[in-house]
Short mmCIF file of C-alpha atoms in Angstrom, two decimals:
data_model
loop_
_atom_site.label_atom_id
_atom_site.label_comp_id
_atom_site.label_asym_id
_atom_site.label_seq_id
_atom_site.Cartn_x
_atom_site.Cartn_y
_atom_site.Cartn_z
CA UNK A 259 -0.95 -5.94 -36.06
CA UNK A 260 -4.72 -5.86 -36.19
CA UNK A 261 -6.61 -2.81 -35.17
CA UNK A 262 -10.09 -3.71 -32.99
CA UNK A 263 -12.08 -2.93 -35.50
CA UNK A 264 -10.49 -5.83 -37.68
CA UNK A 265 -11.04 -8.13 -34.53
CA UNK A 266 -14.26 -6.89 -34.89
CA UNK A 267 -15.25 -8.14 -38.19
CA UNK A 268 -13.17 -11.32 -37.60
CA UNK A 269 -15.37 -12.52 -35.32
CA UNK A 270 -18.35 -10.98 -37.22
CA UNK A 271 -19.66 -14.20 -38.54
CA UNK A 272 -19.82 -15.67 -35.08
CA UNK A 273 -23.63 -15.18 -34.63
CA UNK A 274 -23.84 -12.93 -30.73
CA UNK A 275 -20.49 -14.44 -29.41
CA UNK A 276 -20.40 -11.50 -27.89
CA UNK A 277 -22.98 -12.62 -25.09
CA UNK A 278 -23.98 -15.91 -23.53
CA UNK A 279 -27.49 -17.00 -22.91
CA UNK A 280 -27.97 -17.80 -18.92
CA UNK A 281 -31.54 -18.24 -18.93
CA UNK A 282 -34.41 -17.73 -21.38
CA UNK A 283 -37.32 -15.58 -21.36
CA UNK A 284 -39.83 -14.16 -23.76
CA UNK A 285 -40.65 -10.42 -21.92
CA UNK A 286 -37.34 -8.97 -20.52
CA UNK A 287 -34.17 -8.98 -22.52
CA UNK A 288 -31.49 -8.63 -19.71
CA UNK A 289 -28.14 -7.95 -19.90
CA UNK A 290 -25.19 -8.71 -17.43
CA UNK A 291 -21.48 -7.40 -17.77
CA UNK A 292 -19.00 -8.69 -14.38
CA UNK A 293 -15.68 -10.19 -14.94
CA UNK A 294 -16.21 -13.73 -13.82
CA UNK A 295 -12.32 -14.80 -14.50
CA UNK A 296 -10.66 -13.11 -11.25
CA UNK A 297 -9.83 -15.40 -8.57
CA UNK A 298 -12.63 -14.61 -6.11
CA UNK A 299 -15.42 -16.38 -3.75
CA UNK A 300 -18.07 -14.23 -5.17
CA UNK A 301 -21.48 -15.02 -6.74
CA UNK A 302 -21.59 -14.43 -10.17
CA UNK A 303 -24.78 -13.90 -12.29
CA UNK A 304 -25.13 -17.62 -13.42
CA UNK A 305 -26.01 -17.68 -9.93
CA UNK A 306 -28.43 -15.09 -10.28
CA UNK A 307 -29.86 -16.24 -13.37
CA UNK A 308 -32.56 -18.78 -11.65
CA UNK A 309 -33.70 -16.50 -9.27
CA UNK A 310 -35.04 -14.34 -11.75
CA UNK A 311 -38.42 -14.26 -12.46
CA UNK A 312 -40.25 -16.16 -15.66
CA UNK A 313 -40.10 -14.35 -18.76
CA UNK A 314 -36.62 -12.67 -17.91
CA UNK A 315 -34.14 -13.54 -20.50
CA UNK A 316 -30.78 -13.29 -19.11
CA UNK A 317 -27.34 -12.59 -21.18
CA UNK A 318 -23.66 -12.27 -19.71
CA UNK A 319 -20.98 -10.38 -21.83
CA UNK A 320 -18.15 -12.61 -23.39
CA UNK A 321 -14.88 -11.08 -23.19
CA UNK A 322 -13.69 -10.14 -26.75
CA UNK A 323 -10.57 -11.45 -28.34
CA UNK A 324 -7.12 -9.88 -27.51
CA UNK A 325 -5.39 -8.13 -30.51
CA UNK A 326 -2.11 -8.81 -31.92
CA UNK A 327 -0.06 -6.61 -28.79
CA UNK A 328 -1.87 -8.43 -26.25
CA UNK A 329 -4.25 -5.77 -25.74
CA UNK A 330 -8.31 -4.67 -25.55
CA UNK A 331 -8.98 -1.36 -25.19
CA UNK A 332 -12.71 0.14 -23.66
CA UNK A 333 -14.04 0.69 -27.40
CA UNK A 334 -12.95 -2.72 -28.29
CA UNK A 335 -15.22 -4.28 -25.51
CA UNK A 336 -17.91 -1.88 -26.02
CA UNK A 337 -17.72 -2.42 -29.88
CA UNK A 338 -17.71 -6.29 -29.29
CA UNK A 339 -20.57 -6.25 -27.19
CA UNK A 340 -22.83 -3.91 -28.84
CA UNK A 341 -22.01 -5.28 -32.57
CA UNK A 342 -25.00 -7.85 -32.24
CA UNK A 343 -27.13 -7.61 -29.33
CA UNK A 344 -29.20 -10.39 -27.94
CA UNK A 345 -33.03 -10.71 -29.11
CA UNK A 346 -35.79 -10.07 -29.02
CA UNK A 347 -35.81 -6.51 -28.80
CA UNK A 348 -35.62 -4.02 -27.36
CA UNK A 349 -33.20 -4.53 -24.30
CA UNK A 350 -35.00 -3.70 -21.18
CA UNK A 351 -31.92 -3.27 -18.85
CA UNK A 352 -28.71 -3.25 -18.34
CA UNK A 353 -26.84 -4.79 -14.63
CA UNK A 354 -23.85 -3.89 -14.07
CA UNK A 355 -21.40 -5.49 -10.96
CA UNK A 356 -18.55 -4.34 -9.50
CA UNK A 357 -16.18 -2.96 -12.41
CA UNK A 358 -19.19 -3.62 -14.61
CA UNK A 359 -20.90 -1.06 -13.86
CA UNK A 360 -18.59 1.11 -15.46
CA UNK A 361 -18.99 -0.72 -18.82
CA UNK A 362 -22.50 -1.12 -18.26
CA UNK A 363 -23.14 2.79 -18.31
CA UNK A 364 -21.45 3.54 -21.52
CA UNK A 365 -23.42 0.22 -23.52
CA UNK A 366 -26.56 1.55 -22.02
CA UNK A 367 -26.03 4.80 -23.80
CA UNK A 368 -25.05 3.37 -27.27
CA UNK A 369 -28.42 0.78 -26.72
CA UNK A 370 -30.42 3.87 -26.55
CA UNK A 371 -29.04 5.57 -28.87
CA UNK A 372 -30.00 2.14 -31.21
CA UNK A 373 -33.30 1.44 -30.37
CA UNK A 374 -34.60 4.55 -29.30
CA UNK A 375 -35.49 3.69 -26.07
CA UNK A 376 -33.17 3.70 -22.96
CA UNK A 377 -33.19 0.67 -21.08
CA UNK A 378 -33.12 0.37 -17.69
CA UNK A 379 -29.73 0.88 -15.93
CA UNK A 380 -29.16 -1.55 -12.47
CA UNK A 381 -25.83 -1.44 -10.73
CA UNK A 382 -24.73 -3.78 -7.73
CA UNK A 383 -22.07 -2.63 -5.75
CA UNK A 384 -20.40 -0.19 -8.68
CA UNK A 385 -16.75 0.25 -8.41
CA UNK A 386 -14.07 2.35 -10.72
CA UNK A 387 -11.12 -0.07 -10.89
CA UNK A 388 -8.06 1.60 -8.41
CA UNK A 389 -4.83 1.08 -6.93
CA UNK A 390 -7.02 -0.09 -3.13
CA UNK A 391 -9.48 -2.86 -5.81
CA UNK A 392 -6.43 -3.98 -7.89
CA UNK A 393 -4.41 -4.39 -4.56
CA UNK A 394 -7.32 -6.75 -3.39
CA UNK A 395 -7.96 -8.88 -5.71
CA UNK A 396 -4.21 -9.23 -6.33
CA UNK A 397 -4.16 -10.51 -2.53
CA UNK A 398 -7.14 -12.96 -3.17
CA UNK A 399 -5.53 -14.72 -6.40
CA UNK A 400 -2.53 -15.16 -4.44
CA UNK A 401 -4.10 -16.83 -1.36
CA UNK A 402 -5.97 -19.02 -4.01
CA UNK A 403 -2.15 -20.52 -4.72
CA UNK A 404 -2.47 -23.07 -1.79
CA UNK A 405 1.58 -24.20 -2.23
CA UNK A 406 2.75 -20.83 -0.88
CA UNK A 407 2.85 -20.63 2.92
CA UNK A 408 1.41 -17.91 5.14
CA UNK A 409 4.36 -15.93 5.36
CA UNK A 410 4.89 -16.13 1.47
CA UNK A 411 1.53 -14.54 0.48
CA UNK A 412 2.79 -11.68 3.37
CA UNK A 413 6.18 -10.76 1.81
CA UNK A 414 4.84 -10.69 -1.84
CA UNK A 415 2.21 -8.53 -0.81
CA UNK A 416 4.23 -6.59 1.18
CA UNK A 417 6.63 -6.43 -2.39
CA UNK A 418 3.66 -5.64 -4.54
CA UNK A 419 2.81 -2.77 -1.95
CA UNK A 420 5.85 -1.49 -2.17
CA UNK A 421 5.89 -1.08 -5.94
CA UNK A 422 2.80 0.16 -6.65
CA UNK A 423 3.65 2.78 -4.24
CA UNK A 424 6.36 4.00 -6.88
CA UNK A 425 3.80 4.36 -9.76
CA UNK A 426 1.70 7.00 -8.06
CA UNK A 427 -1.42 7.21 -10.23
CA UNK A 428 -0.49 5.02 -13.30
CA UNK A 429 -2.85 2.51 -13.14
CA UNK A 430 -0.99 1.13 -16.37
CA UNK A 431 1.81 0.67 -14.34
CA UNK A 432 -0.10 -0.63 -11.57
CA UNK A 433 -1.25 -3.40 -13.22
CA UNK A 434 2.18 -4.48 -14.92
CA UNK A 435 3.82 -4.71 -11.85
CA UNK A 436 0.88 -7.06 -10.27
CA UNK A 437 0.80 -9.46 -13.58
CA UNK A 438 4.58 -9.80 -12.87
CA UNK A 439 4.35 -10.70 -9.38
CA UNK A 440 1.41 -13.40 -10.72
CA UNK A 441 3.21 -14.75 -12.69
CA UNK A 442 6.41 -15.25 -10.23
CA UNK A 443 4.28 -16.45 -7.77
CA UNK A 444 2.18 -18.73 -9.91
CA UNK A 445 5.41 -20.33 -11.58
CA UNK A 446 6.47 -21.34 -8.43
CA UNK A 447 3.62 -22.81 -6.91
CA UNK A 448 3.05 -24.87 -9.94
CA UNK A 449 6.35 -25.91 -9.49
CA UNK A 450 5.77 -27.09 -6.17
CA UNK A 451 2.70 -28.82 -6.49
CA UNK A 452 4.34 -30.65 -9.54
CA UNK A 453 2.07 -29.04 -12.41
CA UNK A 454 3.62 -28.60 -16.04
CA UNK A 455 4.23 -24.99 -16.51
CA UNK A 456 2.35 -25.06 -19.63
CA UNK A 457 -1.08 -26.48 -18.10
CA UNK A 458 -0.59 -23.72 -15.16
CA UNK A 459 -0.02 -21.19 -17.99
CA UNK A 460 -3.90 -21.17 -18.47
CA UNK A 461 -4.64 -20.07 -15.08
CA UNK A 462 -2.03 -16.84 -15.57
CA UNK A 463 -3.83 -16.13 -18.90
CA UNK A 464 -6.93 -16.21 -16.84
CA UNK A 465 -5.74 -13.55 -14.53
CA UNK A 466 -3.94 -11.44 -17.49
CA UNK A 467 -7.62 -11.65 -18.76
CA UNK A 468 -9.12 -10.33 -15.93
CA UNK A 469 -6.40 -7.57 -15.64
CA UNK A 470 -7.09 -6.36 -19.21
CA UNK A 471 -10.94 -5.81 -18.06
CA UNK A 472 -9.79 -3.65 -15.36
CA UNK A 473 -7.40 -1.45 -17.41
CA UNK A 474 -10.03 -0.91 -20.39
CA UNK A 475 -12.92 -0.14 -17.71
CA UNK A 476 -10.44 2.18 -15.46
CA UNK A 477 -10.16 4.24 -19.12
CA UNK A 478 -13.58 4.85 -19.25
CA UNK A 479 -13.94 5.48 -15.11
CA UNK A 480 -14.29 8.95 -15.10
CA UNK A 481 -16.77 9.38 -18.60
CA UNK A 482 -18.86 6.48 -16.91
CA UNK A 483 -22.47 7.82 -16.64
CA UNK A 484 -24.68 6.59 -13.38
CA UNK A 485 -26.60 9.06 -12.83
CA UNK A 486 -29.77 7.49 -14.65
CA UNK A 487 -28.93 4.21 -12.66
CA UNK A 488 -30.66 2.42 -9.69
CA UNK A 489 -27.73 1.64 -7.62
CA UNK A 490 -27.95 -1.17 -5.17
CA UNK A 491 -25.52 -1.75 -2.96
CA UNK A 492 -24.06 -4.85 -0.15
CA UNK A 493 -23.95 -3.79 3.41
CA UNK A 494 -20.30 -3.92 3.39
CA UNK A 495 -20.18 -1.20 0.85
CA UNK A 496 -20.12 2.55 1.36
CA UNK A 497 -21.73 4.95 -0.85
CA UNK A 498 -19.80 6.64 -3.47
CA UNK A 499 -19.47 10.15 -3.47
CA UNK A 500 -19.99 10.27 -7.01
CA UNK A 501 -23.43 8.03 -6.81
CA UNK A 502 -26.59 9.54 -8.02
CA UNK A 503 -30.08 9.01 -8.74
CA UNK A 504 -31.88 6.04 -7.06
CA UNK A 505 -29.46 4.43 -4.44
CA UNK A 506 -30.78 1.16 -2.45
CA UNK A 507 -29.17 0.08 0.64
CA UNK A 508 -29.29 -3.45 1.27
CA UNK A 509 -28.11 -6.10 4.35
CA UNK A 510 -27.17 -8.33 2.06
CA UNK A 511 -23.45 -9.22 1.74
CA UNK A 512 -21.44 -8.57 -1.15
CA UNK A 513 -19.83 -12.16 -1.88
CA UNK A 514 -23.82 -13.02 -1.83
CA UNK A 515 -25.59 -10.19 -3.79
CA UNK A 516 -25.80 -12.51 -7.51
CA UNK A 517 -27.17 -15.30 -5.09
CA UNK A 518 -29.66 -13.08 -3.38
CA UNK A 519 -33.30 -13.51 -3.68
CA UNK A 520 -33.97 -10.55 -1.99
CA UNK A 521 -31.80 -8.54 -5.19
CA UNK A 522 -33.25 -10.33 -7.23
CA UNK A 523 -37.03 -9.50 -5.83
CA UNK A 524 -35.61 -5.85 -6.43
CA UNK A 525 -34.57 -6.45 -9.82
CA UNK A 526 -37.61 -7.76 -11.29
CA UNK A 527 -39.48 -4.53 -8.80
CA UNK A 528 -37.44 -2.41 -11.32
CA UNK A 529 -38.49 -4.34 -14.26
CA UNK A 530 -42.03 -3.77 -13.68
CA UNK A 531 -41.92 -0.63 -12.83
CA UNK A 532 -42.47 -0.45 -8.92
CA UNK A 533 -38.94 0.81 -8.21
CA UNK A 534 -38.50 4.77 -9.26
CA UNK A 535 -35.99 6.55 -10.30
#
């Protein structure tokens, strides 16, 4: 079984695979950590990418490898990311969305701790991964599986409910039980719309992907660091009790804050300065 650190070095050779480029600039080295692999209507940063403003250098975080189990922990997705950081340096900031945030924190500290200098930390809409997040997006990659009727998507929510109600406050176990139900309910849509189980069996890695992201960033939840952060946040989201420093308040809904020109105005404010902490 190979440890992380092997998966690590395995990949070493593979010049930044760690990161991919979204748009390039020569004054701001940018980087972006979401989870673009759940099943959800949201913008993502390529979206944001363009808006940004000339000179900004943009970079999304690649998910690293699984190991041998099946598993990624938090170090392994820290490690991966900050084995061989974009150039030119130094890194000017960090965004963070959603779940990203949390990851986002922790590589800003080991960047600073490189380079010397801390780079800017910018998080949209933070969020520790939970029982009330998992239970949503659960509910949104099953409505995505357009062969199962109304009432279906009710009762196996209703049966996911139900079990992670007998967990209490493993989110290990939280997650298990949702894969499962996934994977039930993905096996038999494909079945019904007449798809191979083999070419669906990409989606339900793509969701086993995204539930790996969530279980390494809801380790790190409660070391997560956002006090030095500007926090923006969606009008649909209340603050955090556990938010400090610079908080912005925006109208701006949350399925639209990576397509927002307005965020992005407020982005590149914080990148020259204008916005402070």
């Amino acid at each position: 079984m190979g440890s992380d650190l092997e998966t690590t070095r395995q990949f070493a050779c593979d010049r930044r695979i760690g990161w991919r480029p979204l748009v390039d600039g020569d004054e701001w080295t940018v980087l972006a950590l979401d989870c673009e692999l759940s099943a959800r209507p949201i913008a993502g940063f390529p979206d944001f990418a363009p808006l940004l403003p000339v000179g900004c250098s943009l970079w999304q975080g690649v998910h690293p490898p699984v190991t041998a189990d099946g598993s990624a922990s938090a170090e392994a997705y820290l490690r991966w990311w900050s084995f061989d950081l974009p150039s030119p340096p130094p890194v000017t900031a960090v965004l963070g969305f959603c779940s990203g945030s949390v990851f986002a924190a922790a590589l800003a500290n080991r960047i600073a701790d490189r380079q010397g200098t801390r780079p800017s930390l910018i998080l949209l809409d933070p969020g520790r991964p939970d029982r009330m997040s998992l239970e949503h997006d659960f509910r949104r990659a099953v409505i995505a599986l357009a062969t199962l009727s109304e009432q279906e998507h009710g009762a196996l929510t209703a049966r996911v409910t139900s079990e992670l109600d007998r967990w209490g406050g493993d989110f290990g176990g939280m997650v298990d039980s949702v894969v499962a139900a996934y994977e039930w309910a993905s096996r038999v849509a494909f079945e019904r719309a007449g798809i191979d189980l083999s070419a669906g069996a990409e989606l339900v890695s793509v969701f086993d992907s995204y539930t790996r992201y969530l279980r390494a960033a809801q380790s790190l939840a409660t070391r997560a660091e956002w006090s030095p952060a500007i926090t923006i946040l969606s009008a649909d989201r209340d603050p955090l009790a556990d938010i400090t420093g610079t908080v912005i308040r925006t109208g701006v809904r949350r399925d639209d804050l990576l397509r927002s020109r307005e965020i992005a105005g407020l982005v590149r404010d914080i990148l020259l300065g204008g916005v402070e902490r």
